[in-house]
Coordinates of C-alpha atoms and ligand atoms in Angstrom, one line a residue:
X1 CA 1.4 -12.4 20.1
X2 CA 4.7 -12.7 22.0
X3 CA 6.8 -9.6 22.6
X4 CA 8.1 -7.8 19.5
X5 CA 11.8 -8.6 19.3
X6 CA 12.3 -7.5 15.7
X7 CA 15.8 -6.8 14.6
X8 CA 16.1 -5.5 11.0
X9 CA 18.3 -7.5 8.7
X10 CA 20.9 -5.3 6.8
X11 CA 23.2 -7.8 5.2
X12 CA 24.8 -5.4 2.7
X13 CA 25.1 -2.5 5.2
X14 CA 22.5 -0.5 3.3
X15 CA 22.2 1.9 6.2
X16 CA 25.3 3.5 4.8
X17 CA 23.3 4.5 1.8
X18 CA 20.8 6.4 4.0
X19 CA 21.2 10.0 5.3
X20 CA 20.9 10.7 9.1
X21 CA 17.4 12.1 8.4
X22 CA 16.4 8.9 6.7
X23 CA 17.5 6.9 9.6
X24 CA 15.8 9.1 12.2
X25 CA 12.5 8.9 10.2
X26 CA 12.8 5.1 9.8
X27 CA 13.7 4.6 13.5
X28 CA 10.9 6.7 14.8
X29 CA 8.4 4.7 12.6
X30 CA 10.0 1.5 13.7
X31 CA 9.7 2.4 17.4
X32 CA 6.1 3.5 17.0
X33 CA 5.2 0.2 15.3
X34 CA 6.9 -1.8 18.1
X35 CA 5.1 0.3 20.8
X36 CA 1.7 0.8 19.3
X37 CA 1.0 -1.7 16.5
X38 CA 2.7 -5.0 17.5
X39 CA 0.9 -5.3 20.9
X40 CA -2.6 -5.0 19.3
X41 CA -2.4 -6.1 15.7
X42 CA -3.0 -9.8 16.2
X43 CA -6.2 -9.3 18.1
X44 CA -7.4 -6.6 15.6
X45 CA -6.9 -9.1 12.8
X46 CA -8.6 -12.0 14.7
X47 CA -11.6 -9.7 15.3
X48 CA -11.4 -8.2 11.8
X49 CA -11.3 -4.7 13.2
X50 CA -9.5 -1.7 11.9
X51 CA -7.6 -0.2 14.9
X52 CA -8.9 3.4 14.3
X53 CA -7.1 4.7 17.4
X54 CA -3.8 4.4 15.5
X55 CA -4.7 7.2 13.1
X56 CA -3.3 10.0 15.1
X57 CA -0.1 8.0 15.7
X58 CA 0.2 7.4 12.0
X59 CA 0.0 11.1 11.4
X60 CA 2.6 11.7 14.1
X61 CA 5.2 9.5 12.5
X62 CA 4.6 11.4 9.2
X63 CA 2.8 8.6 7.4
X64 CA 0.2 10.8 5.9
X65 CA 1.6 12.7 2.9
X66 CA 5.3 12.5 3.8
X67 CA 6.4 13.9 0.4
X68 CA 3.6 16.5 0.1
X69 CA 5.0 20.1 0.6
X70 CA 4.9 21.5 4.1
X71 CA 2.7 24.4 3.2
X72 CA -0.1 21.9 2.6
X73 CA 0.6 20.1 5.9
X74 CA 2.8 17.4 4.4
X75 CA 6.2 16.3 5.5
X76 CA 8.2 17.8 2.6
X77 CA 10.4 14.7 2.7
X78 CA 12.0 12.7 -0.2
X79 CA 10.9 9.5 -1.8
X80 CA 13.3 7.3 0.2
X81 CA 11.8 8.6 3.4
X82 CA 8.4 7.7 2.1
X83 CA 9.6 4.2 1.3
X84 CA 11.2 3.7 4.6
X85 CA 8.0 4.7 6.5
X86 CA 6.0 2.2 4.3
X87 CA 8.6 -0.5 5.0
X88 CA 8.3 0.0 8.8
X89 CA 4.5 0.1 8.8
X90 CA 4.1 -3.0 6.7
X91 CA 6.7 -4.7 9.0
X92 CA 3.9 -4.2 11.5
X93 CA 1.0 -5.1 9.2
X94 CA 0.1 -4.7 5.5
X95 CA -3.3 -3.3 6.5
X96 CA -1.7 -0.4 8.5
X97 CA 0.6 0.4 5.5
X98 CA -2.4 0.2 3.3
X99 CA -4.2 2.9 5.3
X100 CA -1.1 5.2 4.9
X101 CA -0.6 4.3 1.2
X102 CA -4.2 5.2 0.4
X103 CA -4.1 8.5 2.3
X104 CA -0.8 9.6 0.9
X105 CA -0.6 8.3 -2.6
X106 CA -4.2 7.8 -3.6
X107 CA -5.9 10.7 -1.9
X108 CA -3.3 13.5 -1.0
X109 CA -1.2 12.9 -4.1
X110 CA -4.1 13.4 -6.7
X111 CA -5.5 16.4 -4.7
X112 CA -2.0 18.0 -4.7
X113 CA -1.1 17.0 -8.3
X114 CA -4.4 17.4 -10.1
X115 CA -6.4 19.7 -7.8
X116 CA -7.1 23.4 -7.7
X117 CA -5.4 25.6 -5.1
X118 CA -8.8 25.8 -3.3
X119 CA -9.0 22.0 -3.3
X120 CA -5.5 21.7 -1.9
X121 CA -6.1 24.2 0.9
X122 CA -9.5 22.7 1.8
X123 CA -8.4 19.0 2.0
X124 CA -4.6 18.5 2.4
X125 CA -3.9 20.0 5.8
X126 CA -6.8 18.0 7.4
X127 CA -5.7 14.8 5.6
X128 CA -2.1 15.2 6.8
X129 CA -3.2 15.2 10.5
X130 CA -5.6 12.4 10.1
X131 CA -8.5 14.6 11.1
X132 CA -10.0 13.6 7.7
X133 CA -9.4 10.2 6.1
X134 CA -9.8 9.5 2.4
X135 CA -10.3 6.6 0.1
X136 CA -9.7 6.0 -3.6
X137 CA -12.4 4.6 -6.0
X138 CA -11.1 3.2 -9.2
X139 CA -12.0 -0.5 -9.3
X140 CA -15.6 -1.5 -10.2
X141 CA -17.4 -4.9 -9.9
X142 CA -16.8 -5.5 -13.7
X143 CA -13.6 -3.6 -14.2
X144 CA -10.5 -4.4 -12.0
X145 CA -7.4 -4.9 -14.2
X146 CA -9.0 -2.9 -17.0
X147 CA -10.1 0.3 -15.2
X148 CA -10.4 2.0 -18.6
X149 CA -13.7 0.1 -19.0
X150 CA -15.4 1.8 -16.0
X151 CA -19.0 2.7 -16.2
X152 CA -19.3 5.0 -13.2
X153 CA -20.3 8.4 -14.8
X154 CA -20.9 12.1 -14.3
X155 CA -23.4 14.2 -16.2
X156 CA -23.4 18.0 -16.1
X157 CA -26.6 19.6 -15.0
X158 CA -26.5 23.4 -14.7
X159 CA -23.7 24.4 -12.3
X160 CA -23.1 20.9 -10.9
X161 CA -22.6 17.3 -11.9
X162 CA -24.7 14.1 -11.1
X163 CA -22.7 11.0 -10.2
X164 CA -24.0 7.4 -10.7
X165 CA -22.3 4.0 -10.4
X166 CA -20.4 1.8 -7.9
X167 CA -16.9 1.1 -6.9
X168 CA -15.8 -2.2 -5.2
X169 CA -12.9 -3.3 -3.0
X170 CA -12.2 0.2 -1.7
X171 CA -9.7 0.4 1.2
X172 CA -10.9 2.6 4.1
X173 CA -14.2 3.4 2.4
X174 CA -16.4 2.4 5.4
X175 CA -15.0 5.2 7.6
X176 CA -13.5 7.7 5.0
X177 CA -14.6 11.3 5.2
X178 CA -13.9 11.8 1.5
X179 CA -13.4 9.7 -1.6
X180 CA -11.3 10.5 -4.6
X181 CA -13.4 8.9 -7.4
X182 CA -12.8 8.3 -11.1
X183 CA -15.8 8.5 -13.4
X184 CA -16.5 9.1 -17.1
X185 CA -18.0 12.3 -18.3
X186 CA -20.6 12.5 -21.2
X187 CA -17.8 12.3 -23.8
X188 CA -16.4 9.1 -22.1
X189 CA -13.4 10.9 -20.7
X190 CA -12.2 9.8 -17.3
X191 CA -12.4 12.6 -14.7
X192 CA -11.3 12.7 -11.0
X193 CA -13.5 14.3 -8.3
X194 CA -13.9 14.4 -4.6
X195 CA -17.1 13.0 -3.0
X196 CA -17.7 13.9 0.6
X197 CA -19.5 11.8 3.2
X198 CA -22.9 13.1 3.8
X199 CA -23.6 13.9 0.2
X200 CA -27.2 12.6 -0.6
X201 CA -27.2 9.3 -2.4
X202 CA -23.6 8.3 -1.4
X203 CA -23.2 5.2 0.7
X204 CA -20.2 3.0 1.7
X205 CA -21.2 -0.5 2.6
X206 CA -18.5 -2.6 4.3
X207 CA -17.1 -5.8 2.8
X208 CA -17.1 -8.7 5.3
X209 CA -15.6 -12.2 5.5
X210 CA -12.1 -11.3 4.2
X211 CA -9.3 -13.8 5.1
X212 CA -6.7 -11.2 4.2
X213 CA -6.0 -7.6 5.4
X214 CA -8.4 -8.3 8.3
X215 CA -7.1 -5.2 10.2
X216 CA -7.9 -3.0 7.2
X217 CA -11.4 -1.8 6.5
X218 CA -12.7 -2.5 2.9
X219 CA -15.9 -1.6 1.3
X220 CA -17.9 -0.3 -1.6
X221 CA -18.7 3.2 -2.9
X222 CA -22.3 3.5 -4.2
X223 CA -23.4 6.6 -6.0
X224 CA -27.1 7.1 -6.6
X225 CA -27.7 10.5 -8.3
X226 CA -25.1 12.2 -6.1
X227 CA -24.9 15.9 -6.7
X228 CA -21.3 17.0 -7.1
X229 CA -20.5 20.7 -7.1
X230 CA -18.4 21.7 -10.1
X231 CA -15.6 22.8 -7.7
X232 CA -15.1 19.2 -6.6
X233 CA -13.9 18.1 -10.0
X234 CA -10.1 18.0 -10.5
X235 CA -9.3 20.7 -13.1
X236 CA -5.8 19.5 -14.0
X237 CA -6.1 16.0 -15.4
X238 CA -8.2 14.1 -17.9
X239 CA -8.0 10.4 -18.9
X240 CA -6.8 7.1 -17.5
X241 CA -3.4 8.6 -16.9
X242 CA -4.9 10.5 -13.9
X243 CA -5.6 7.4 -11.7
X244 CA -2.6 5.5 -13.1
X245 CA -0.4 8.3 -12.1
X246 CA -1.5 7.9 -8.5
X247 CA -0.9 4.2 -8.7
X248 CA 2.8 4.8 -9.6
X249 CA 3.2 6.5 -6.2
X250 CA 1.3 3.8 -4.3
X251 CA 3.0 0.9 -6.0
X252 CA 6.3 2.5 -5.2
X253 CA 5.4 2.6 -1.5
X254 CA 4.2 -1.0 -1.7
X255 CA 7.5 -2.1 -3.2
X256 CA 9.2 -0.8 0.0
X257 CA 6.4 -2.0 2.3
X258 CA 6.3 -5.6 1.3
X259 CA 10.0 -5.9 2.1
X260 CA 9.0 -4.9 5.7
X261 CA 6.7 -7.9 5.9
X262 CA 9.5 -10.1 4.5
X263 CA 12.0 -8.8 7.0
X264 CA 9.6 -9.6 9.9
X265 CA 9.1 -13.1 8.6
X266 CA 12.8 -13.7 8.2
X267 CA 13.7 -12.2 11.6
X268 CA 11.1 -14.4 13.3
X269 CA 12.2 -17.5 11.5
X270 CA 15.9 -16.9 12.2
X271 CA 15.2 -16.4 16.0
X272 CA 12.8 -19.4 16.2
X273 CA 15.3 -21.7 14.4
X274 CA 18.0 -20.9 16.9
X275 CA 15.7 -21.5 19.9
X276 CA 13.8 -24.6 18.7
X277 CA 15.6 -27.9 19.5
X278 CA 14.9 -31.1 17.6
X279 CA 17.0 -34.2 17.6
X280 CA 19.1 -32.6 20.3
X281 CA 20.2 -29.5 18.4
X282 CA 18.7 -26.2 17.2
X283 CA 16.9 -26.6 13.9
X284 CA 19.1 -23.7 12.6
X285 CA 21.9 -26.3 12.4
X286 CA 20.1 -28.4 9.8
X287 CA 21.2 -27.7 6.2
X288 CA 17.6 -27.6 5.0
X289 CA 16.7 -24.8 7.5
X290 CA 19.9 -22.9 6.5
X291 CA 19.0 -23.2 2.8
X292 CA 15.6 -21.5 3.6
X293 CA 17.2 -18.8 5.7
X294 CA 20.1 -18.1 3.3
X295 CA 17.7 -17.8 0.4
X296 CA 15.4 -15.5 2.4
X297 CA 18.2 -13.0 3.3
X298 CA 19.6 -13.1 -0.3
X299 CA 16.2 -12.2 -1.7
X300 CA 15.5 -9.5 0.9
X301 CA 18.9 -8.0 0.2
X302 CA 18.3 -7.9 -3.6
X303 CA 14.9 -6.4 -3.1
X304 CA 16.3 -3.8 -0.6
X305 CA 18.9 -2.7 -3.2
X306 CA 16.2 -2.5 -5.9
X307 CA 13.9 -0.2 -4.0
X308 CA 16.7 2.0 -2.8
X309 CA 17.8 2.5 -6.4
X310 CA 14.2 3.1 -7.4
X311 CA 14.0 5.7 -4.7
X312 CA 17.0 7.5 -6.0
X313 CA 15.5 7.5 -9.5
X314 CA 12.2 8.7 -8.1
X315 CA 13.9 11.6 -6.2
X316 CA 15.3 12.6 -9.6
X317 CA 12.0 12.2 -11.3
X318 CA 13.5 9.5 -13.5
X319 CA 11.7 6.4 -12.3
X320 CA 9.5 5.0 -15.0
X321 CA 6.1 3.4 -14.4
X322 CA 7.5 0.1 -15.7
X323 CA 10.4 0.2 -13.3
X324 CA 7.9 0.8 -10.5
X325 CA 5.9 -2.2 -11.7
X326 CA 8.9 -4.4 -11.7
X327 CA 9.8 -3.5 -8.1
X328 CA 6.2 -3.9 -6.8
X329 CA 5.9 -7.3 -8.4
X330 CA 9.3 -8.4 -7.2
X331 CA 9.0 -7.2 -3.6
X332 CA 5.5 -8.7 -3.0
X333 CA 6.3 -12.0 -4.6
X334 CA 9.6 -12.2 -2.6
X335 CA 7.7 -11.4 0.6
X336 CA 5.0 -14.0 -0.1
X337 CA 7.6 -16.7 -0.8
X338 CA 9.5 -15.8 2.4
X339 CA 6.3 -15.9 4.4
X340 CA 5.6 -19.4 3.2
X341 CA 9.2 -20.6 4.0
X342 CA 9.1 -18.9 7.3
X343 CA 5.9 -20.7 8.1
X344 CA 7.6 -24.0 7.5
X345 CA 10.5 -23.1 9.8
X346 CA 8.0 -22.4 12.6
X347 CA 6.4 -25.8 12.2
X348 CA 2.9 -26.0 13.8
X349 CA 3.6 -22.8 15.7
X350 CA 3.7 -21.0 12.4
X351 CA 0.0 -21.2 12.0
X352 CA -0.8 -19.5 15.3
X353 CA -1.1 -15.9 16.3
X354 CA 1.9 -16.3 18.6
X355 CA 4.0 -15.4 15.5
X356 CA 3.3 -12.8 12.8
X357 CA 3.9 -15.2 9.9
X358 CA 0.4 -16.4 8.9
X359 CA -1.0 -12.9 9.2
X360 CA 1.7 -11.5 6.9
X361 CA 1.1 -14.4 4.5
X362 CA -2.6 -13.9 4.3
X363 CA -2.2 -10.1 4.0
X364 CA 0.2 -10.5 1.1
X365 CA -2.4 -12.5 -0.8
X366 CA -4.2 -9.1 -1.2
X367 CA -1.1 -7.1 -1.8
X368 CA -0.1 -9.3 -4.7
X369 CA -3.5 -8.6 -6.3
X370 CA -4.2 -5.0 -5.5
X371 CA -2.5 -2.0 -7.2
X372 CA -2.2 -4.3 -10.3
X373 CA -1.9 -8.0 -10.1
X374 CA 1.3 -10.0 -10.3
X375 CA 0.5 -10.9 -13.9
X376 CA -0.5 -7.4 -14.9
X377 CA 2.9 -6.1 -13.7
X378 CA 4.6 -8.8 -15.6
X379 CA 2.8 -7.7 -18.8
X380 CA 3.8 -4.1 -18.1
X381 CA 7.4 -5.2 -18.0
X382 CA 6.9 -7.4 -21.1
X383 CA 5.4 -4.5 -23.0
X384 CA 8.2 -2.1 -21.9
X385 CA 11.0 -4.4 -23.2
X386 CA 9.3 -5.7 -26.3
X387 CA 7.1 -2.8 -27.4
X388 CA 4.2 -5.3 -27.8
X389 CA 1.0 -4.9 -25.9
X390 CA -0.2 -8.3 -24.6
X391 CA -3.1 -6.9 -22.5
X392 CA -5.9 -6.9 -25.1
Ligands
TGC401 P1 -3.2 2.3 -21.6 O1 -3.9 2.5 -22.9 O2 -1.9 1.6 -21.6 O3 -2.9 3.7 -20.9 C1 -4.0 4.7 -20.9 C2 -3.3 6.1 -20.6 O4 -2.6 6.0 -19.3 C3 -1.2 6.2 -19.5 N1 -0.5 5.3 -18.5 C4 0.0 5.8 -17.4 N2 0.2 7.0 -16.9 C5 0.8 7.1 -15.7 N3 1.2 6.1 -15.0 C6 1.1 4.8 -15.5 N4 1.5 3.8 -14.8 C7 0.5 4.6 -16.7 N5 0.2 3.5 -17.5 C8 -0.5 4.0 -18.6 C9 -0.9 5.9 -20.9 O5 0.2 6.5 -21.4 C10 -2.2 6.4 -21.6 O6 -2.1 7.8 -21.6 P2 -2.7 8.7 -22.9 O7 -2.3 10.1 -22.6 O8 -2.1 8.1 -24.1 O9 -4.2 8.5 -22.8 O10 -4.3 1.7 -20.7 P3 -4.9 0.2 -20.7 O11 -6.4 0.5 -20.6 O12 -4.4 -0.6 -21.8 O13 -4.5 -0.4 -19.3 C11 -3.2 -0.6 -19.0 C12 -3.0 -1.3 -17.6 C13 -3.5 -2.7 -17.6 C14 -1.5 -1.3 -17.4 C15 -3.6 -0.5 -16.4 O14 -4.8 -0.2 -16.6 C16 -3.4 -1.1 -15.1 O15 -2.4 -0.8 -14.5 N6 -4.3 -2.0 -14.6 C17 -4.2 -2.5 -13.2 C18 -5.3 -1.7 -12.4 C19 -4.9 -1.4 -11.0 O16 -3.7 -1.4 -10.7 N7 -5.8 -1.0 -10.2 C20 -5.5 -0.6 -8.9 C21 -6.7 0.0 -8.2 S1 -6.3 0.9 -6.7 C22 -5.9 -0.2 -5.6 O17 -5.7 -1.4 -5.8 C23 -5.6 0.3 -4.3 S2 -5.1 -0.8 -3.1 C24 -4.8 0.3 -1.9 C25 -4.2 -0.2 -0.7 O18 -4.9 -0.6 0.2 O19 -2.9 -0.1 -0.7
FAD402 P1 -9.4 -9.2 -12.4 O1 -9.0 -8.0 -13.1 O2 -10.8 -9.8 -12.7 O3 -8.3 -10.3 -12.6 C1 -8.6 -11.7 -12.4 C2 -7.3 -12.5 -12.9 O4 -7.3 -12.3 -14.3 C3 -6.0 -12.0 -12.3 O5 -5.2 -13.1 -12.1 C4 -5.4 -11.1 -13.4 O6 -4.0 -11.1 -13.4 C5 -5.9 -11.8 -14.6 N1 -6.0 -10.9 -15.8 C6 -6.8 -9.9 -16.0 N2 -6.6 -9.3 -17.2 C7 -5.5 -10.0 -17.7 C8 -4.8 -9.9 -19.0 N3 -5.0 -8.9 -19.9 N4 -3.8 -10.8 -19.2 C9 -3.6 -11.8 -18.3 N5 -4.2 -12.0 -17.2 C10 -5.2 -11.1 -16.9 N6 -9.2 -0.8 -5.8 C11 -9.4 0.5 -5.7 O7 -9.8 1.2 -6.6 N7 -9.2 1.2 -4.5 C12 -8.8 0.5 -3.4 O8 -8.6 1.1 -2.3 C13 -8.6 -0.9 -3.5 N8 -8.3 -1.6 -2.3 C14 -8.3 -3.0 -2.4 C15 -8.2 -3.7 -1.2 C16 -8.2 -5.1 -1.2 C17 -8.2 -5.9 0.0 C18 -8.4 -5.8 -2.5 C19 -8.4 -7.3 -2.6 C20 -8.5 -5.1 -3.7 C21 -8.5 -3.7 -3.6 N9 -8.7 -2.9 -4.8 C22 -8.9 -1.5 -4.7 C23 -9.0 -3.6 -6.1 C24 -7.8 -4.1 -6.7 O9 -7.0 -3.1 -7.3 C25 -8.2 -5.2 -7.8 O10 -8.7 -6.3 -7.1 C26 -7.1 -5.5 -8.8 O11 -6.8 -4.5 -9.6 C27 -7.6 -6.7 -9.6 O12 -8.9 -6.6 -10.2 P2 -9.9 -7.8 -10.0 O13 -9.9 -8.2 -8.6 O14 -11.2 -7.3 -10.6 O15 -9.3 -9.0 -10.8

């Protein structure tokens, strides 16, 4: 890939809505992505390899547990800081943002929110530094959009539990040290628990042949009579609201993150359109190119405003799950449309690894499906405004 010349679009001067601390955090993540991610990401995607050497750097820019309190190793930051970090990481690559989303919102968040003090102290500090990596097992081969139908189960035997079942499509599972897993107990109640690598009967086969998120490692979680000590069960949550509560946090981060991918596509298309000469003039001078670029910056600006406001509401503990769904759906869909238009502006060059467009576009095809599909989020909005449940 050619040198990273990214310049962030800020058409409505949104920087003025950020504090000095927000800007420092954002700029340090931005610089790190330019220095460490951009030079290697294209090759990592081509080879379908997760660049594991980036983990320490991710920890150093505060990407692991930014809003977890400092006494547990987190950054103690607010929700807008979290969003800005996700935006910058996904500007680099959705797979890198995914790794940070899973660690922060799907592993550290449930341990912090639902875990015992012993569980917090045991896991959170090591997760914050990247010494331990985690993954999140909710989806099963037969239960994706309807996780409430899961069949993975725990049965109490004496002073421990026995875990059986399988999870599919699990980001980071092939190398994770621990897995936060959701399973039904003998009464059919969903419980959360921590499974540690090395426990007998626990395996994590890798999923190959992905055309999307190629720089992110995806796999399964297979549990064959795994013995789980009682102290690994989360004491403070029961039911589907446990995993769905984690998704609120991760979806919020994705709502910011996808805008990063959109910003990268727009920035690349704008620069290319000024440099590329056809019919004796830059293609930026053609009305049809301008229409594409003008619509891109309009949609980016709308999405930026939406997530900023959502961040304010989240800081005040007022953001509803349905508001988060709307933003996740809007940002990802916007980014995907922008990636497709940016690809057109780059002409044939748009399909090559010289530019980040095609990689973002392929990544976003996963992002629009995971953490709740485009249609599921639409139905969440529909239910919220009508009071009618159209899921089942
Ligand atoms: P439903 O009956 O509506 O709700 C069951 C209970 O959960 C509560 N609830 C929530 N709580 C917190 N946050 C939310 N967002 C919540 N939504 C619902 C609800 O109040 C109820 O509580 P209670 O106390 O009454 O029991 O559940 P349902 O079975 O009808 O399903 C609803 C639906 C479809 C919205 C939900 O299941 C859903 O969101 N499906 C999509 C599944 C999904 O997003 N999976 C993501 C897997 S993880 C992932 O993709 C990681 S990608 C990682 C990366 O690399 O970034
Ligand atoms: P399905 O639920 O089978 O949906 C198929 C289609 O049917 C979709 O278009 C959907 O919108 C539609 N549909 C389903 N129900 C309805 C309905 N009621 N009304 C209308 N339409 C409906 N999961 C984890 O637990 N942890 C992870 O770390 C994780 N990482 C992932 C990484 C990648 C790369 C991918 C691709 C997925 C990941 N997932 C993870 C799983 C992800 O959350 C699911 O793929 C997603 O929730 C959709 O489930 P599904 O693929 O089974 O699709």
